[in-house]
Amino acid sequence: MAFDGRLRKMFFTRCPNEKKQSLGCQIWISERKGRAWGLPSKIDFGMPDSVSIGHPCPTEDGMKIIFASDMPGGLGGMDLWISEYNKKSDAWSAPVNLGPMINTSGDELFPTFGINGDLLYSSNGLAGLGGLDLFRATPPTGSDRPAK
């Protein structure tokens, strides 16, 4: 679960579990209405149910989210993607892969923002101590690999 900077939007991952079905995870959002939270709704990226989409990381204003997914067009297992909310159309944009400066042939997961705005995430596709090591990318990303 992750919140925008004003604690008005809550993003979370929901993974349905139904027998004999290959269902991936999806990102859902709920908005605060006074002291209560509104009914959650699924963010529709137009992907089949078998695609896993999760680990939402919203920007401060809640208008963009970075997330992990195994959707087609990625560089490896789970990649980090970004989508932007359009108020006029009341829809999220088609996800854009964060590219080879962030993603590898392995898995990139658990994105979050540091207090200084750096993107922090785990990867098992970059050289490190093993497993899902922690990496940092500073905005805008330069020509070097993300710092460990």
Tab-separated table of N, CA and C in Angstrom, residues 34-143:
chain	number	residue	atom	x	y	z
A	34	GLY	N	-13.550	12.837	3.087
A	34	GLY	CA	-13.689	13.267	4.480
A	34	GLY	C	-12.843	12.399	5.382
A	35	ARG	N	-13.483	11.729	6.316
A	35	ARG	CA	-12.745	10.839	7.233
A	35	ARG	C	-12.735	9.387	6.777
A	36	ALA	N	-13.488	9.078	5.728
A	36	ALA	CA	-13.603	7.693	5.247
A	36	ALA	C	-12.919	7.560	3.889
A	37	TRP	N	-12.736	6.325	3.471
A	37	TRP	CA	-12.165	6.025	2.156
A	37	TRP	C	-13.273	5.566	1.227
A	38	GLY	N	-13.209	6.027	-0.030
A	38	GLY	CA	-14.183	5.616	-1.026
A	38	GLY	C	-13.973	4.172	-1.439
A	39	LEU	N	-14.925	3.626	-2.157
A	39	LEU	CA	-14.792	2.265	-2.662
A	39	LEU	C	-13.596	2.194	-3.611
A	40	PRO	N	-12.779	1.160	-3.494
A	40	PRO	CA	-11.624	1.057	-4.384
A	40	PRO	C	-12.038	0.703	-5.810
A	41	SER	N	-11.237	1.144	-6.758
A	41	SER	CA	-11.454	0.789	-8.161
A	41	SER	C	-10.128	0.351	-8.769
A	42	LYS	N	-10.223	-0.594	-9.684
A	42	LYS	CA	-9.032	-1.132	-10.343
A	42	LYS	C	-8.539	-0.140	-11.391
A	43	ILE	N	-7.225	0.084	-11.426
A	43	ILE	CA	-6.641	0.901	-12.483
A	43	ILE	C	-6.525	0.013	-13.710
A	44	ASP	N	-7.159	0.429	-14.782
A	44	ASP	CA	-7.219	-0.379	-15.997
A	44	ASP	C	-6.113	0.030	-16.964
A	45	PHE	N	-5.154	-0.874	-17.151
A	45	PHE	CA	-4.087	-0.651	-18.115
A	45	PHE	C	-4.337	-1.430	-19.403
A	46	GLY	N	-5.506	-2.078	-19.513
A	46	GLY	CA	-5.850	-2.813	-20.722
A	46	GLY	C	-5.062	-4.104	-20.903
A	47	MET	N	-4.580	-4.677	-19.820
A	47	MET	CA	-3.801	-5.915	-19.880
A	47	MET	C	-4.675	-7.108	-19.512
A	48	PRO	N	-4.335	-8.290	-20.037
A	48	PRO	CA	-5.084	-9.500	-19.642
A	48	PRO	C	-4.943	-9.772	-18.143
A	49	ASP	N	-5.893	-10.506	-17.594
A	49	ASP	CA	-5.874	-10.821	-16.165
A	49	ASP	C	-4.650	-11.618	-15.734
A	50	SER	N	-3.992	-12.311	-16.663
A	50	SER	CA	-2.838	-13.132	-16.305
A	50	SER	C	-1.572	-12.305	-16.080
A	51	VAL	N	-1.573	-11.033	-16.463
A	51	VAL	CA	-0.411	-10.149	-16.262
A	51	VAL	C	-0.412	-9.654	-14.824
A	52	SER	N	0.760	-9.685	-14.194
A	52	SER	CA	0.893	-9.180	-12.823
A	52	SER	C	1.336	-7.723	-12.847
A	53	ILE	N	0.599	-6.898	-12.126
A	53	ILE	CA	0.892	-5.475	-12.002
A	53	ILE	C	0.789	-5.147	-10.525
A	54	GLY	N	1.868	-4.647	-9.924
A	54	GLY	CA	1.813	-4.379	-8.490
A	54	GLY	C	2.921	-3.477	-8.005
A	55	HIS	N	3.045	-3.373	-6.702
A	55	HIS	CA	4.033	-2.530	-6.027
A	55	HIS	C	3.911	-1.077	-6.472
A	56	PRO	N	2.731	-0.448	-6.327
A	56	PRO	CA	2.562	0.923	-6.789
A	56	PRO	C	3.378	1.917	-5.979
A	57	CYS	N	3.946	2.886	-6.684
A	57	CYS	CA	4.713	3.962	-6.062
A	57	CYS	C	4.249	5.273	-6.679
A	58	PRO	N	3.327	5.989	-6.014
A	58	PRO	CA	2.820	7.242	-6.585
A	58	PRO	C	3.784	8.398	-6.370
A	59	THR	N	3.706	9.379	-7.278
A	59	THR	CA	4.435	10.617	-7.075
A	59	THR	C	3.747	11.405	-5.967
A	60	GLU	N	4.380	12.457	-5.538
A	60	GLU	CA	3.857	13.286	-4.453
A	60	GLU	C	2.419	13.747	-4.712
A	61	ASP	N	2.130	14.141	-5.959
A	61	ASP	CA	0.791	14.634	-6.280
A	61	ASP	C	-0.191	13.519	-6.651
A	62	GLY	N	0.279	12.273	-6.723
A	62	GLY	CA	-0.590	11.139	-7.033
A	62	GLY	C	-1.016	11.062	-8.487
A	63	MET	N	-0.400	11.851	-9.350
A	63	MET	CA	-0.797	11.895	-10.757
A	63	MET	C	0.023	10.938	-11.628
A	64	LYS	N	1.083	10.374	-11.095
A	64	LYS	CA	1.879	9.368	-11.792
A	64	LYS	C	2.153	8.236	-10.820
A	65	ILE	N	2.256	7.016	-11.367
A	65	ILE	CA	2.672	5.897	-10.534
A	65	ILE	C	3.729	5.100	-11.276
A	66	ILE	N	4.710	4.667	-10.521
A	66	ILE	CA	5.700	3.707	-11.001
A	66	ILE	C	5.320	2.391	-10.356
A	67	PHE	N	5.425	1.309	-11.118
A	67	PHE	CA	5.016	0.009	-10.598
A	67	PHE	C	5.817	-1.089	-11.289
A	68	ALA	N	5.747	-2.287	-10.730
A	68	ALA	CA	6.420	-3.462	-11.288
A	68	ALA	C	5.402	-4.308	-12.041
A	69	SER	N	5.831	-4.835	-13.202
A	69	SER	CA	4.924	-5.687	-13.970
A	69	SER	C	5.708	-6.592	-14.915
A	70	ASP	N	5.079	-7.730	-15.244
A	70	ASP	CA	5.633	-8.639	-16.246
A	70	ASP	C	4.899	-8.479	-17.580
A	71	MET	N	4.312	-7.316	-17.814
A	71	MET	CA	3.544	-7.101	-19.048
A	71	MET	C	4.456	-7.190	-20.273
A	72	PRO	N	3.875	-7.525	-21.420
A	72	PRO	CA	4.655	-7.632	-22.654
A	72	PRO	C	5.372	-6.315	-22.972
A	73	GLY	N	6.552	-6.444	-23.588
A	73	GLY	CA	7.323	-5.270	-23.964
A	73	GLY	C	8.409	-4.916	-22.973
A	74	GLY	N	8.548	-5.727	-21.926
A	74	GLY	CA	9.574	-5.471	-20.925
A	74	GLY	C	10.919	-6.042	-21.317
A	75	LEU	N	11.908	-5.819	-20.467
A	75	LEU	CA	13.271	-6.287	-20.735
A	75	LEU	C	13.593	-7.587	-20.017
A	76	GLY	N	12.747	-8.006	-19.091
A	76	GLY	CA	13.037	-9.219	-18.329
A	76	GLY	C	11.801	-9.733	-17.645
A	77	GLY	N	11.987	-10.309	-16.460
A	77	GLY	CA	10.858	-10.853	-15.701
A	77	GLY	C	9.886	-9.759	-15.310
A	78	MET	N	10.173	-9.079	-14.221
A	78	MET	CA	9.367	-7.941	-13.764
A	78	MET	C	10.180	-6.678	-14.035
A	79	ASP	N	9.572	-5.720	-14.707
A	79	ASP	CA	10.207	-4.437	-15.001
A	79	ASP	C	9.459	-3.328	-14.284
A	80	LEU	N	10.089	-2.166	-14.181
A	80	LEU	CA	9.424	-0.989	-13.652
A	80	LEU	C	8.851	-0.175	-14.807
A	81	TRP	N	7.618	0.265	-14.620
A	81	TRP	CA	6.855	1.008	-15.621
A	81	TRP	C	6.306	2.272	-14.979
A	82	ILE	N	5.890	3.234	-15.801
A	82	ILE	CA	5.278	4.456	-15.292
A	82	ILE	C	4.014	4.753	-16.089
A	83	SER	N	3.021	5.300	-15.399
A	83	SER	CA	1.765	5.703	-16.026
A	83	SER	C	1.341	7.029	-15.411
A	84	GLU	N	0.652	7.846	-16.210
A	84	GLU	CA	0.214	9.165	-15.756
A	84	GLU	C	-1.303	9.270	-15.853
A	85	TYR	N	-1.889	9.891	-14.853
A	85	TYR	CA	-3.339	10.077	-14.821
A	85	TYR	C	-3.719	11.315	-15.617
A	86	ASN	N	-4.756	11.188	-16.457
A	86	ASN	CA	-5.271	12.296	-17.242
A	86	ASN	C	-6.642	12.663	-16.673
A	87	LYS	N	-6.736	13.844	-16.086
A	87	LYS	CA	-7.998	14.274	-15.461
A	87	LYS	C	-9.126	14.398	-16.481
A	88	LYS	N	-8.821	14.922	-17.661
A	88	LYS	CA	-9.870	15.143	-18.665
A	88	LYS	C	-10.542	13.838	-19.070
A	89	SER	N	-9.732	12.807	-19.320
A	89	SER	CA	-10.298	11.530	-19.759
A	89	SER	C	-10.591	10.592	-18.585
A	90	ASP	N	-10.196	11.001	-17.371
A	90	ASP	CA	-10.389	10.185	-16.173
A	90	ASP	C	-9.819	8.784	-16.386
A	91	ALA	N	-8.584	8.738	-16.921
A	91	ALA	CA	-7.950	7.450	-17.220
A	91	ALA	C	-6.436	7.557	-17.039
A	92	TRP	N	-5.831	6.400	-16.826
A	92	TRP	CA	-4.377	6.317	-16.721
A	92	TRP	C	-3.806	6.020	-18.104
A	93	SER	N	-2.653	6.611	-18.401
A	93	SER	CA	-2.027	6.425	-19.707
A	93	SER	C	-1.501	5.002	-19.863
A	94	ALA	N	-1.247	4.630	-21.113
A	94	ALA	CA	-0.610	3.337	-21.374
A	94	ALA	C	0.745	3.340	-20.675
A	95	PRO	N	1.077	2.284	-19.944
A	95	PRO	CA	2.347	2.247	-19.220
A	95	PRO	C	3.551	2.347	-20.153
A	96	VAL	N	4.582	3.042	-19.679
A	96	VAL	CA	5.840	3.193	-20.409
A	96	VAL	C	6.929	2.530	-19.580
A	97	ASN	N	7.699	1.670	-20.212
A	97	ASN	CA	8.805	0.981	-19.546
A	97	ASN	C	9.885	2.004	-19.203
A	98	LEU	N	10.476	1.899	-18.010
A	98	LEU	CA	11.514	2.844	-17.610
A	98	LEU	C	12.839	2.619	-18.329
A	99	GLY	N	12.933	1.569	-19.136
A	99	GLY	CA	14.084	1.395	-20.015
A	99	GLY	C	15.279	0.699	-19.390
A	100	PRO	N	16.343	0.515	-20.207
A	100	PRO	CA	17.499	-0.275	-19.793
A	100	PRO	C	18.403	0.389	-18.751
A	101	MET	N	18.199	1.670	-18.460
A	101	MET	CA	18.976	2.292	-17.386
A	101	MET	C	18.471	1.830	-16.017
A	102	ILE	N	17.251	1.336	-15.964
A	102	ILE	CA	16.656	0.844	-14.722
A	102	ILE	C	16.436	-0.665	-14.810
A	103	ASN	N	15.781	-1.115	-15.868
A	103	ASN	CA	15.375	-2.516	-16.001
A	103	ASN	C	16.464	-3.387	-16.610
A	104	THR	N	16.428	-4.668	-16.237
A	104	THR	CA	17.410	-5.654	-16.709
A	104	THR	C	16.656	-6.896	-17.182
A	105	SER	N	17.407	-7.929	-17.513
A	105	SER	CA	16.777	-9.202	-17.874
A	105	SER	C	16.252	-9.934	-16.636
A	106	GLY	N	16.591	-9.430	-15.457
A	106	GLY	CA	16.102	-10.012	-14.203
A	106	GLY	C	14.812	-9.351	-13.759
A	107	ASP	N	14.639	-9.247	-12.449
A	107	ASP	CA	13.434	-8.654	-11.870
A	107	ASP	C	13.771	-7.343	-11.164
A	108	GLU	N	12.973	-6.322	-11.428
A	108	GLU	CA	13.038	-5.057	-10.706
A	108	GLU	C	11.707	-4.914	-9.967
A	109	LEU	N	11.799	-4.681	-8.665
A	109	LEU	CA	10.607	-4.683	-7.810
A	109	LEU	C	10.697	-3.592	-6.752
A	110	PHE	N	9.610	-3.391	-6.042
A	110	PHE	CA	9.511	-2.565	-4.842
A	110	PHE	C	9.978	-1.122	-5.039
A	111	PRO	N	9.486	-0.406	-6.057
A	111	PRO	CA	9.913	0.986	-6.229
A	111	PRO	C	9.376	1.880	-5.114
A	112	THR	N	10.171	2.854	-4.754
A	112	THR	CA	9.766	3.878	-3.790
A	112	THR	C	10.625	5.100	-4.038
A	113	PHE	N	10.191	6.234	-3.529
A	113	PHE	CA	10.968	7.460	-3.676
A	113	PHE	C	11.669	7.785	-2.370
A	114	GLY	N	12.938	8.182	-2.483
A	114	GLY	CA	13.669	8.676	-1.328
A	114	GLY	C	13.202	10.088	-1.013
A	115	ILE	N	13.556	10.576	0.143
A	115	ILE	CA	13.123	11.910	0.552
A	115	ILE	C	13.672	12.989	-0.382
A	116	ASN	N	14.783	12.702	-1.074
A	116	ASN	CA	15.373	13.664	-2.012
A	116	ASN	C	14.855	13.483	-3.445
A	117	GLY	N	13.914	12.568	-3.651
A	117	GLY	CA	13.343	12.354	-4.974
A	117	GLY	C	13.980	11.236	-5.771
A	118	ASP	N	15.037	10.619	-5.262
A	118	ASP	CA	15.657	9.486	-5.954
A	118	ASP	C	14.687	8.313	-6.010
A	119	LEU	N	14.762	7.546	-7.084
A	119	LEU	CA	13.980	6.318	-7.196
A	119	LEU	C	14.795	5.193	-6.576
A	120	LEU	N	14.236	4.525	-5.601
A	120	LEU	CA	14.872	3.372	-4.955
A	120	LEU	C	14.100	2.138	-5.364
A	121	TYR	N	14.823	1.052	-5.651
A	121	TYR	CA	14.169	-0.185	-6.078
A	121	TYR	C	15.106	-1.360	-5.862
A	122	SER	N	14.546	-2.559	-5.924
A	122	SER	CA	15.331	-3.784	-5.793
A	122	SER	C	15.474	-4.433	-7.156
A	123	SER	N	16.633	-5.068	-7.367
A	123	SER	CA	16.887	-5.776	-8.619
A	123	SER	C	17.753	-6.998	-8.352
A	124	ASN	N	17.463	-8.069	-9.068
A	124	ASN	CA	18.353	-9.234	-9.038
A	124	ASN	C	19.059	-9.382	-10.384
A	125	GLY	N	18.982	-8.354	-11.226
A	125	GLY	CA	19.605	-8.393	-12.545
A	125	GLY	C	20.846	-7.545	-12.662
A	126	LEU	N	21.225	-6.841	-11.615
A	126	LEU	CA	22.441	-6.031	-11.591
A	126	LEU	C	23.432	-6.661	-10.619
A	127	ALA	N	24.714	-6.417	-10.844
A	127	ALA	CA	25.746	-6.961	-9.961
A	127	ALA	C	25.553	-6.412	-8.555
A	128	GLY	N	25.631	-7.292	-7.579
A	128	GLY	CA	25.445	-6.888	-6.186
A	128	GLY	C	25.824	-8.031	-5.273
A	129	LEU	N	25.279	-8.035	-4.095
A	129	LEU	CA	25.591	-9.075	-3.120
A	129	LEU	C	24.797	-10.342	-3.359
A	130	GLY	N	23.774	-10.263	-4.195
A	130	GLY	CA	22.945	-11.431	-4.485
A	130	GLY	C	21.518	-11.218	-4.055
A	131	GLY	N	20.614	-11.830	-4.775
A	131	GLY	CA	19.200	-11.647	-4.460
A	131	GLY	C	18.720	-10.287	-4.924
A	132	LEU	N	17.760	-9.746	-4.238
A	132	LEU	CA	17.185	-8.451	-4.605
A	132	LEU	C	17.914	-7.336	-3.858
A	133	ASP	N	19.026	-6.882	-4.445
A	133	ASP	CA	19.796	-5.794	-3.858
A	133	ASP	C	19.084	-4.467	-4.083
A	134	LEU	N	19.414	-3.475	-3.290
A	134	LEU	CA	18.809	-2.152	-3.365
A	134	LEU	C	19.633	-1.257	-4.283
A	135	PHE	N	18.944	-0.555	-5.199
A	135	PHE	CA	19.600	0.358	-6.123
A	135	PHE	C	18.905	1.705	-6.087
A	136	ARG	N	19.625	2.728	-6.581
A	136	ARG	CA	19.124	4.096	-6.565
A	136	ARG	C	19.341	4.713	-7.935
A	137	ALA	N	18.338	5.408	-8.430
A	137	ALA	CA	18.448	6.160	-9.676
A	137	ALA	C	18.068	7.603	-9.362
A	138	THR	N	18.912	8.524	-9.804
A	138	THR	CA	18.632	9.931	-9.550
A	138	THR	C	17.961	10.554	-10.762
A	139	PRO	N	16.977	11.417	-10.547
A	139	PRO	CA	16.316	12.060	-11.688
A	139	PRO	C	17.080	13.315	-12.095
A	140	PRO	N	17.202	13.657	-13.353
A	140	PRO	CA	16.956	12.733	-14.461
A	140	PRO	C	18.088	11.724	-14.537
A	141	THR	N	17.809	10.549	-15.054
A	141	THR	CA	18.808	9.489	-15.117
A	141	THR	C	19.890	9.880	-16.114
A	142	GLY	N	21.114	9.713	-15.683
A	142	GLY	CA	22.257	10.007	-16.556
A	142	GLY	C	22.583	8.830	-17.442
A	143	SER	N	23.777	8.834	-17.989
A	143	SER	CA	24.168	7.775	-18.912
A	143	SER	C	24.762	6.565	-18.204
